[in-house]
mmCIF file of C-alpha atoms in Angstrom:
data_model
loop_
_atom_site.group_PDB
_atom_site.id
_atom_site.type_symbol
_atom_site.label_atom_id
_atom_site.label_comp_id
_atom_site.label_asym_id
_atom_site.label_seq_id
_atom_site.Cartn_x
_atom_site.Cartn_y
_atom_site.Cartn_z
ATOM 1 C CA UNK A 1 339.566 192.347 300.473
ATOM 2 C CA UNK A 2 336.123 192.079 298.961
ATOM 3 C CA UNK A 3 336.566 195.614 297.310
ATOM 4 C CA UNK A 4 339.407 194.481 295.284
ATOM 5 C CA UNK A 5 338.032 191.484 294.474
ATOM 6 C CA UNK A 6 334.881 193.548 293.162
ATOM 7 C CA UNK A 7 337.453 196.008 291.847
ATOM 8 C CA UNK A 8 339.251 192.936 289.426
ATOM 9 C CA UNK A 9 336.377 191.468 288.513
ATOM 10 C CA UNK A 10 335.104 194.714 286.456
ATOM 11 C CA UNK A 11 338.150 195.339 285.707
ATOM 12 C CA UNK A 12 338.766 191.962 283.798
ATOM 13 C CA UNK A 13 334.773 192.282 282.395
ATOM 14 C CA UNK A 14 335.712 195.309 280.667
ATOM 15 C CA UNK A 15 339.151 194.628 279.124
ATOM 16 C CA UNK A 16 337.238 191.633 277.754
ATOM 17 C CA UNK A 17 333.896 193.337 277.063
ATOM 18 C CA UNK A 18 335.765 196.048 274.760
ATOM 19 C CA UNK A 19 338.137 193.206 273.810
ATOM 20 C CA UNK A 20 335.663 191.522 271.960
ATOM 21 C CA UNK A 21 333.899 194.495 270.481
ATOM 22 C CA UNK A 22 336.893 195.728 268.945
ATOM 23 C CA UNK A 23 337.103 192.333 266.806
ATOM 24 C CA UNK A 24 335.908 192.379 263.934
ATOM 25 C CA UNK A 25 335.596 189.437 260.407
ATOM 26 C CA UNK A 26 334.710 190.444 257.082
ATOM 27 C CA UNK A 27 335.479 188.247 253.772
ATOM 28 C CA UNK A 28 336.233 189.702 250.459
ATOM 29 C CA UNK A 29 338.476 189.649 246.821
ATOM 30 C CA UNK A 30 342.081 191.633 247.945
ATOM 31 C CA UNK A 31 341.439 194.295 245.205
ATOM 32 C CA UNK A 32 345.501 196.055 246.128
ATOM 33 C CA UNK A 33 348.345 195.148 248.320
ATOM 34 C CA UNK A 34 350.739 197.540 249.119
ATOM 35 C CA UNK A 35 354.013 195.962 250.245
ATOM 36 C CA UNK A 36 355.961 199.615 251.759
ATOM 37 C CA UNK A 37 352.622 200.350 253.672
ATOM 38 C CA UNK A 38 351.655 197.096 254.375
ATOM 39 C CA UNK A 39 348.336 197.583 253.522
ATOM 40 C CA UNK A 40 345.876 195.317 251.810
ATOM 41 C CA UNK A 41 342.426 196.488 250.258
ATOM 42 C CA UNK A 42 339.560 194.810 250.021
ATOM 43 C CA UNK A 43 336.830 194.863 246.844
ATOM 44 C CA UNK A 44 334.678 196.745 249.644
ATOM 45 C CA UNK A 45 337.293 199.597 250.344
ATOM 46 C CA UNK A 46 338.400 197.902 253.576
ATOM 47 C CA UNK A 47 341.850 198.685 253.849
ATOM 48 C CA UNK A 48 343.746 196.876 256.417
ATOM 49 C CA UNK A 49 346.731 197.037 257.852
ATOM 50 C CA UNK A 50 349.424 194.234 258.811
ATOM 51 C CA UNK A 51 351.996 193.619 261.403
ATOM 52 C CA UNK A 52 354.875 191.451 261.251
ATOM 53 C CA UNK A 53 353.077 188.975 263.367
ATOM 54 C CA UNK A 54 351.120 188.176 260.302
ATOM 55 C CA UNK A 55 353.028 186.533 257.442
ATOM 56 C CA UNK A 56 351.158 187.172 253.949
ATOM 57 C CA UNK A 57 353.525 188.458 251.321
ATOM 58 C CA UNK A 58 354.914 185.496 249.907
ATOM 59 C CA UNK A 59 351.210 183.884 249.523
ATOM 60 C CA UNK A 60 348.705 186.604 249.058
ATOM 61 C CA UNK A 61 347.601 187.724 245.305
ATOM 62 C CA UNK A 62 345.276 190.362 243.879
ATOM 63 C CA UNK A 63 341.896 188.974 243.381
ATOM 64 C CA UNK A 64 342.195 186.497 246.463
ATOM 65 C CA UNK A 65 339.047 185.490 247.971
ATOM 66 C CA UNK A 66 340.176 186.233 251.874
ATOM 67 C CA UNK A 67 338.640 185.463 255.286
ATOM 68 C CA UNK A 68 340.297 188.657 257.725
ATOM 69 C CA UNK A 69 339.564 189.252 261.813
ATOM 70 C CA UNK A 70 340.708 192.646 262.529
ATOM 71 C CA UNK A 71 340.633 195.296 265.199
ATOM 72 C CA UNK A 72 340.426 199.186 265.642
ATOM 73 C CA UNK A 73 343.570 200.336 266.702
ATOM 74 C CA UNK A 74 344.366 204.290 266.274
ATOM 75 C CA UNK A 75 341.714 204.794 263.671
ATOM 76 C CA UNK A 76 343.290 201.573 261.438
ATOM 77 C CA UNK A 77 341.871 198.022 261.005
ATOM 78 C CA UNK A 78 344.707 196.024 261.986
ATOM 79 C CA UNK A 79 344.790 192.554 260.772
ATOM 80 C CA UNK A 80 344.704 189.681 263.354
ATOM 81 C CA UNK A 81 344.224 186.958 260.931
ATOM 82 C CA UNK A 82 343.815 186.354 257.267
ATOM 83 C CA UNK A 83 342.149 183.634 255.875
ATOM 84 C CA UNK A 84 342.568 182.862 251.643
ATOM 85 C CA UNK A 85 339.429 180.439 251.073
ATOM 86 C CA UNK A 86 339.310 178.089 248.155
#
């Protein structure tokens, strides 16, 4: 019993460990958005990648001062959550 206990434990400490690492927030002006790739770039370069999960199209605008989380998936930085700030 105690060894899979022990076993979950890392096992759960990891997943969140690397979980959290992944994340990642950066702010800056959306320089390009490109609707067919669903891609947005940032002033910086960033380019970013979107899901359906996160709705931007009908409210995001070149030049947009954006708050993004993202996360390394495949090589990409997948949006998690965009941010315009005022």
């Amino acid at each position: 019993m105690k060894p899979t206990i022990l076993a979950g434990t890392l096992a759960l400490g990891v997943l969140l460990w690397t979980g959290l690492a992944a994340a990642d927030d950066v702010q800056g002006r959306v320089k390009a958005i490109e609707m067919t790739q669903k891609v947005i770039t940032l002033d910086n370069g960033t380019r970013l990648f979107w899901t359906d999960d996160i709705p931007i199209a009908d409210q995001l605008q070149s030049g947009d001062l954006v708050r993004v989380r993202f996360e390394e998936r495949g090589g990409r930085f997948v949006l998690t959550e965009i941010e315009i700030v005022l």
